[in-house]
PDB file of C-alpha atoms in Angstrom:
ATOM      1  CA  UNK A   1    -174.755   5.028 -96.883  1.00  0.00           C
ATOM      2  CA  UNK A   2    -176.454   1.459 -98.525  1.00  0.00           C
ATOM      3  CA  UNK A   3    -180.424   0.707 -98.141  1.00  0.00           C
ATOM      4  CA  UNK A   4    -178.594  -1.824 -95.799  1.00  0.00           C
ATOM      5  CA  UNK A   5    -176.782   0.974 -94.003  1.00  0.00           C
ATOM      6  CA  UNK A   6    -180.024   2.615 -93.745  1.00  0.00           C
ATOM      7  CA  UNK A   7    -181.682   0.350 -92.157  1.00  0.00           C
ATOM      8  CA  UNK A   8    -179.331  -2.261 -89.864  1.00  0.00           C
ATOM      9  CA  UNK A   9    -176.081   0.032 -88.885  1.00  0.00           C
ATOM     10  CA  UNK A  10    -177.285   1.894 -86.421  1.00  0.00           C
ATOM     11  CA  UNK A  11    -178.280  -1.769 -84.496  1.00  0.00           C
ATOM     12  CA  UNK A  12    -174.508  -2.342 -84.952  1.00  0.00           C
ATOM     13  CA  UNK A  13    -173.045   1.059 -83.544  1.00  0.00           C
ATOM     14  CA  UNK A  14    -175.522   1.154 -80.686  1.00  0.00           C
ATOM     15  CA  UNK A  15    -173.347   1.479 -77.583  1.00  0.00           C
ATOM     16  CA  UNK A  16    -170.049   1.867 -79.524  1.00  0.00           C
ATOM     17  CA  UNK A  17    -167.191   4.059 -78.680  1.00  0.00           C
ATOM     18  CA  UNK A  18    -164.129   5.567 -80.216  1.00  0.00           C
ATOM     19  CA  UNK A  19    -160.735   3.397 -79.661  1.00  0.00           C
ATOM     20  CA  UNK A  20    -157.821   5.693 -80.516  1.00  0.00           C
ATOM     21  CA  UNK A  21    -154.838   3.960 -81.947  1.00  0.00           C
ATOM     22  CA  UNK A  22    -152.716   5.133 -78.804  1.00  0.00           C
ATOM     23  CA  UNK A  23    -155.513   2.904 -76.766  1.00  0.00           C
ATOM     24  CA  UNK A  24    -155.236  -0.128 -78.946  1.00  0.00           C
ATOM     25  CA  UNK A  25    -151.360  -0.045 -78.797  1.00  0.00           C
ATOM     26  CA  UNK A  26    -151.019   0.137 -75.155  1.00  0.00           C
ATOM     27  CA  UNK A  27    -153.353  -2.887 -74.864  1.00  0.00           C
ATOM     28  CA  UNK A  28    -151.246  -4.444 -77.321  1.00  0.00           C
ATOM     29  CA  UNK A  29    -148.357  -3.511 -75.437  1.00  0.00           C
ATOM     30  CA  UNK A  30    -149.458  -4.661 -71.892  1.00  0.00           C
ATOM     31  CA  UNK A  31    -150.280  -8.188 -73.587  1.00  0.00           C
ATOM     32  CA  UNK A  32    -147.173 -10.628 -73.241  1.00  0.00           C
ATOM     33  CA  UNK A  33    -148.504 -12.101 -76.574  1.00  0.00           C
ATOM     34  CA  UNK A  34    -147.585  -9.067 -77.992  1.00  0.00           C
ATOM     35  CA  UNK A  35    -144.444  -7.640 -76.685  1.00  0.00           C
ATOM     36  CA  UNK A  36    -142.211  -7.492 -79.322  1.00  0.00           C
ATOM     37  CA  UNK A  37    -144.514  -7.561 -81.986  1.00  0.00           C
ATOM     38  CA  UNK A  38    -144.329  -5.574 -85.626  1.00  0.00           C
ATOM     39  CA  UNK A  39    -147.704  -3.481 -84.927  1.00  0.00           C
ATOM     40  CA  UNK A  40    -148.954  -1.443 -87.912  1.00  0.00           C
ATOM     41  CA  UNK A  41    -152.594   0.514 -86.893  1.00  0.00           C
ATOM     42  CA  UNK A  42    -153.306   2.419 -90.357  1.00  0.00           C
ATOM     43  CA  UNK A  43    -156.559   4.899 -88.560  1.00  0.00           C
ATOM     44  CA  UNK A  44    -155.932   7.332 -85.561  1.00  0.00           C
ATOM     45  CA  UNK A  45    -159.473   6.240 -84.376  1.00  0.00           C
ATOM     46  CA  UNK A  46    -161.821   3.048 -84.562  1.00  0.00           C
ATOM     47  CA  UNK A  47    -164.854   2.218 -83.920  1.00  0.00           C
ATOM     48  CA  UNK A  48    -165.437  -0.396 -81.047  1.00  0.00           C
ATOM     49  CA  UNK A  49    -168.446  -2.474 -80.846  1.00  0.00           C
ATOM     50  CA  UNK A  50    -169.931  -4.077 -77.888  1.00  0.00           C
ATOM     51  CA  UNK A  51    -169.213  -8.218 -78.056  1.00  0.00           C
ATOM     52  CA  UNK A  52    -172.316  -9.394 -79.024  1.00  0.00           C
ATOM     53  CA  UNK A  53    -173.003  -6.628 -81.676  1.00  0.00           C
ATOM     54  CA  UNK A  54    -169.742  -7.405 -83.058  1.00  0.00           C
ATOM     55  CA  UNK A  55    -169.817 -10.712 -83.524  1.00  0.00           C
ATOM     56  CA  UNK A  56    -173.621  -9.978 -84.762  1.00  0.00           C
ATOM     57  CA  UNK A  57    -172.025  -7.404 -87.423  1.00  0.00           C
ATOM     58  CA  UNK A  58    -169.115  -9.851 -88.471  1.00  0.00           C
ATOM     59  CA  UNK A  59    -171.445 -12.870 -88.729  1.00  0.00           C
ATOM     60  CA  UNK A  60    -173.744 -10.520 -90.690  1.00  0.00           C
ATOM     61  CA  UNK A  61    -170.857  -9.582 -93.335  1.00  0.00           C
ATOM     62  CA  UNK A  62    -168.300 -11.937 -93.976  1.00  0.00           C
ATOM     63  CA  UNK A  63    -168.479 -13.850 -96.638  1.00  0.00           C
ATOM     64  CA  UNK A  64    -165.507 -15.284 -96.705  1.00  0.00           C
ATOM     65  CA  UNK A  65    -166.130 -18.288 -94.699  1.00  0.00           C
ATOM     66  CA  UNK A  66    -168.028 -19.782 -97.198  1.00  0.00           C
ATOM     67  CA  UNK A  67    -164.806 -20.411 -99.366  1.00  0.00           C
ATOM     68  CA  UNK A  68    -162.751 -23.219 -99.567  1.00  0.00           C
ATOM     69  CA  UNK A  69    -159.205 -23.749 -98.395  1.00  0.00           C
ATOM     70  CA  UNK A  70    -156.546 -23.903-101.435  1.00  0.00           C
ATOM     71  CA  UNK A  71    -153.016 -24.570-100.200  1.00  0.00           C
ATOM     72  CA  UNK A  72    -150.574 -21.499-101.734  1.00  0.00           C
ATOM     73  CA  UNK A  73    -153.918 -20.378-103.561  1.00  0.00           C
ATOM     74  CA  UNK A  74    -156.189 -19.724-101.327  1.00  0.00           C
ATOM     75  CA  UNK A  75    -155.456 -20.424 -97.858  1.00  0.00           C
ATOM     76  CA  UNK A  76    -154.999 -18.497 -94.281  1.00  0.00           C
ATOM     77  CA  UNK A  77    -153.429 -15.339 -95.061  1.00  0.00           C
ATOM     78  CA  UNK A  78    -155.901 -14.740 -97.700  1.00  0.00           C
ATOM     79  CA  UNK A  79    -158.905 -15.574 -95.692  1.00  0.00           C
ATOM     80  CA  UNK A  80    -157.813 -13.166 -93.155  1.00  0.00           C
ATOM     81  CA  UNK A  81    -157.340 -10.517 -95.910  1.00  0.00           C
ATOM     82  CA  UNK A  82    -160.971 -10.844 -97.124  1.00  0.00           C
ATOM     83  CA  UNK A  83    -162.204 -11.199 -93.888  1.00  0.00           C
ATOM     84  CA  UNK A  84    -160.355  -7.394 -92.808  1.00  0.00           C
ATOM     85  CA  UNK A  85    -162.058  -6.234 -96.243  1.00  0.00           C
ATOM     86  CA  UNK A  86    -165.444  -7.361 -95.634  1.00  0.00           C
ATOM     87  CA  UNK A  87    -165.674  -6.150 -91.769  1.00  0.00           C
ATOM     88  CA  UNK A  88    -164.031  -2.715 -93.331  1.00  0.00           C
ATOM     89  CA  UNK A  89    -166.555  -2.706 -96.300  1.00  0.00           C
ATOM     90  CA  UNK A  90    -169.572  -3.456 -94.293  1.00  0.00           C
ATOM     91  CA  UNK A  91    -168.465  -0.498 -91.481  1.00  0.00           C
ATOM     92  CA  UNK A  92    -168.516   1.625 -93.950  1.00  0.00           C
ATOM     93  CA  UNK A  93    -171.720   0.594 -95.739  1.00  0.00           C
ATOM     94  CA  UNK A  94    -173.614   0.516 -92.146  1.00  0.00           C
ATOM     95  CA  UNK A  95    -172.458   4.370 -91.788  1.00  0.00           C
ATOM     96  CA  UNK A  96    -169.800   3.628 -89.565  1.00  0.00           C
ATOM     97  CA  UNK A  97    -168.134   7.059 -88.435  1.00  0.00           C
ATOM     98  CA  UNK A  98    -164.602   5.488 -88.047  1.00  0.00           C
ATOM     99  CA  UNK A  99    -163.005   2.012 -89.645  1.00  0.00           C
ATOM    100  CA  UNK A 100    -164.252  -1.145 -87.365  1.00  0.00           C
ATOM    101  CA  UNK A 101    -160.798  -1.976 -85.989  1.00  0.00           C
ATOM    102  CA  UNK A 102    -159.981  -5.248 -87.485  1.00  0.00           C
ATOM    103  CA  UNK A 103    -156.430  -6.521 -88.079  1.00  0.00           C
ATOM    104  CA  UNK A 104    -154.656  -9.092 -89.753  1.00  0.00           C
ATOM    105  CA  UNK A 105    -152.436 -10.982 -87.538  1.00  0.00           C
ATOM    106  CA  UNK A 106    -149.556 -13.966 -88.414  1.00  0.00           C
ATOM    107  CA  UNK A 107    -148.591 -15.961 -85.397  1.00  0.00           C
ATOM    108  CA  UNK A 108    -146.965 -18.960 -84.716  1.00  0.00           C
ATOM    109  CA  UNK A 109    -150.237 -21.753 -82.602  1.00  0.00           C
ATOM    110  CA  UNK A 110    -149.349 -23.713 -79.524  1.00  0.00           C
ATOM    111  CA  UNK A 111    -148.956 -26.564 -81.415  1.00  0.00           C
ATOM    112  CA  UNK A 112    -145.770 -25.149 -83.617  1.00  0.00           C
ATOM    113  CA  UNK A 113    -148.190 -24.308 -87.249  1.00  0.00           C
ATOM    114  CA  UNK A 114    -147.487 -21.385 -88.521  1.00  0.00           C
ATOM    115  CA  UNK A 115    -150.964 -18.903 -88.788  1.00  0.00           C
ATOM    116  CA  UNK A 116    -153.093 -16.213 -89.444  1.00  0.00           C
ATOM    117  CA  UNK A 117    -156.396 -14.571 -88.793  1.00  0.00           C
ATOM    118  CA  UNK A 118    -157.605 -11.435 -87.944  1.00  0.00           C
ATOM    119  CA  UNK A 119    -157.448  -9.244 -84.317  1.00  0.00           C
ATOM    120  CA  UNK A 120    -160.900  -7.990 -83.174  1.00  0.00           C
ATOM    121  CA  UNK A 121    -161.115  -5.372 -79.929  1.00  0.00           C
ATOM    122  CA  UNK A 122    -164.489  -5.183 -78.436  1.00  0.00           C
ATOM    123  CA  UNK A 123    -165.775  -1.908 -76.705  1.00  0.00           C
ATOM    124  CA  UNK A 124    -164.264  -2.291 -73.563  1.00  0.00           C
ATOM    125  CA  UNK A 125    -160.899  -3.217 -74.924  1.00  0.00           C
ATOM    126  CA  UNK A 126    -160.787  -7.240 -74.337  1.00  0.00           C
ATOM    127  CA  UNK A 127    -158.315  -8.687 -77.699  1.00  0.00           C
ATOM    128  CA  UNK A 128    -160.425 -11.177 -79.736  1.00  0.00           C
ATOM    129  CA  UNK A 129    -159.154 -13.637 -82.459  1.00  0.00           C
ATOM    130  CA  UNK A 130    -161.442 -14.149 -85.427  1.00  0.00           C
ATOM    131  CA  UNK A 131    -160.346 -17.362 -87.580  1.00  0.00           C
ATOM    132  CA  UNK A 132    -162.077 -16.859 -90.676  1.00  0.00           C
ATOM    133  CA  UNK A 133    -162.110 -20.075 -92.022  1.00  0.00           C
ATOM    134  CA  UNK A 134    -164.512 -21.215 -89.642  1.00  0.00           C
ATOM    135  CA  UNK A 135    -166.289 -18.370 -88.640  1.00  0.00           C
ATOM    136  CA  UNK A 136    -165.253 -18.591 -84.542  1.00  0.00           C
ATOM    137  CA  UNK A 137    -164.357 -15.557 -82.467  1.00  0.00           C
ATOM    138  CA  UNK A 138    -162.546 -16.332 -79.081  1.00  0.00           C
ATOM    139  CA  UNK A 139    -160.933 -14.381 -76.047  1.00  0.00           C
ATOM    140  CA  UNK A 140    -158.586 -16.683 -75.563  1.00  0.00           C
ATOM    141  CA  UNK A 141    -155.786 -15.785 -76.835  1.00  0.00           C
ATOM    142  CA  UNK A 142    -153.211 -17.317 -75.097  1.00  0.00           C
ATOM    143  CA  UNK A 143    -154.753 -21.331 -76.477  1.00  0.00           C
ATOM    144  CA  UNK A 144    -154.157 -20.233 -79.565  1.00  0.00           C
ATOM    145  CA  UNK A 145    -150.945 -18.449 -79.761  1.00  0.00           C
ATOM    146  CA  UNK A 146    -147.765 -18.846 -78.894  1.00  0.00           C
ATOM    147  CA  UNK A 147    -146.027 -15.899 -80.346  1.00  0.00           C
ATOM    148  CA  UNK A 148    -146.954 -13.705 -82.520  1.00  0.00           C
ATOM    149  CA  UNK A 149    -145.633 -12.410 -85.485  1.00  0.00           C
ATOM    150  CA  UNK A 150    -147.168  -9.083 -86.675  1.00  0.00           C
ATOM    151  CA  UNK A 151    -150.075  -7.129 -86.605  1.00  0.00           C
ATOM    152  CA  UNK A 152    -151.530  -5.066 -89.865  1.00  0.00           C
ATOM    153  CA  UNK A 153    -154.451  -2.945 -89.253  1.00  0.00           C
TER     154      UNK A 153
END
């Protein structure tokens, strides 16, 4: 474990519990979002956070929201790919005992765009989109999504 580790992950696994892969598909499953969906969950187990330590820990460690948007270079997809690395990296550094369970996720918006961002599940099991680009974390799913396309995590 980091210096970092050391000294701020046990502030971010306070009050945590396990989320077993079987867990996060059935809430996957039960979510109309969702039905349908191309799910891929890579762990057996993950770590779930309590909301507000989460979105303390991600705010803490990604990075990626301070780069800029480069059509085909460096744009949504990729942003939600370094965002999954970062939270995964930063689990890990904080001592973590299982992967924080982020995922990537491509979905078509309300509006008809095309997407992606990354899947966050809190501690008690509520679905949470994090758009990297600007840093945001909602529970809303359903004002952002119209259907969605796959899940890798």
């Amino acid at each position: 474990m980091s210096l970092l580790g050391r000294i701020f992950g046990n502030r971010y696994a306070k009050d945590s519990v396990v989320l077993s892969s079987e867990f996060i598909r059935q809430k996957l499953d039960a979510h109309p979002l969702f039905k349908g969906t191309h799910i891929v969950l890579k762990d057996g187990d993950y770590q779930g956070l309590e909301i507000g330590r989460l979105k303390d820990f991600v705010s803490d460690n990604v990075w990626v929201v301070t780069k800029k948007y480069q059509k085909e270079v460096f744009d949504c997809d990729d942003f939600a790919a370094c965002a999954r690395a970062d939270i995964l990296r930063a689990g890990a550094d904080a001592g973590f005992k299982r992967a924080a369970f982020v995922a990537e996720v491509s979905y078509e918006r309300t509006g008809g765009s095309y997407h992606a961002a990354n899947l966050l599940i809190d501690s008690t099991g509520i679905l949470h989109i994090y758009e990297p680009q600007t840093g945001r974390i909602t529970k809303d799913l359903a004002s952002e999504i119209k259907s969605v396309g796959e899940v890798w995590g």
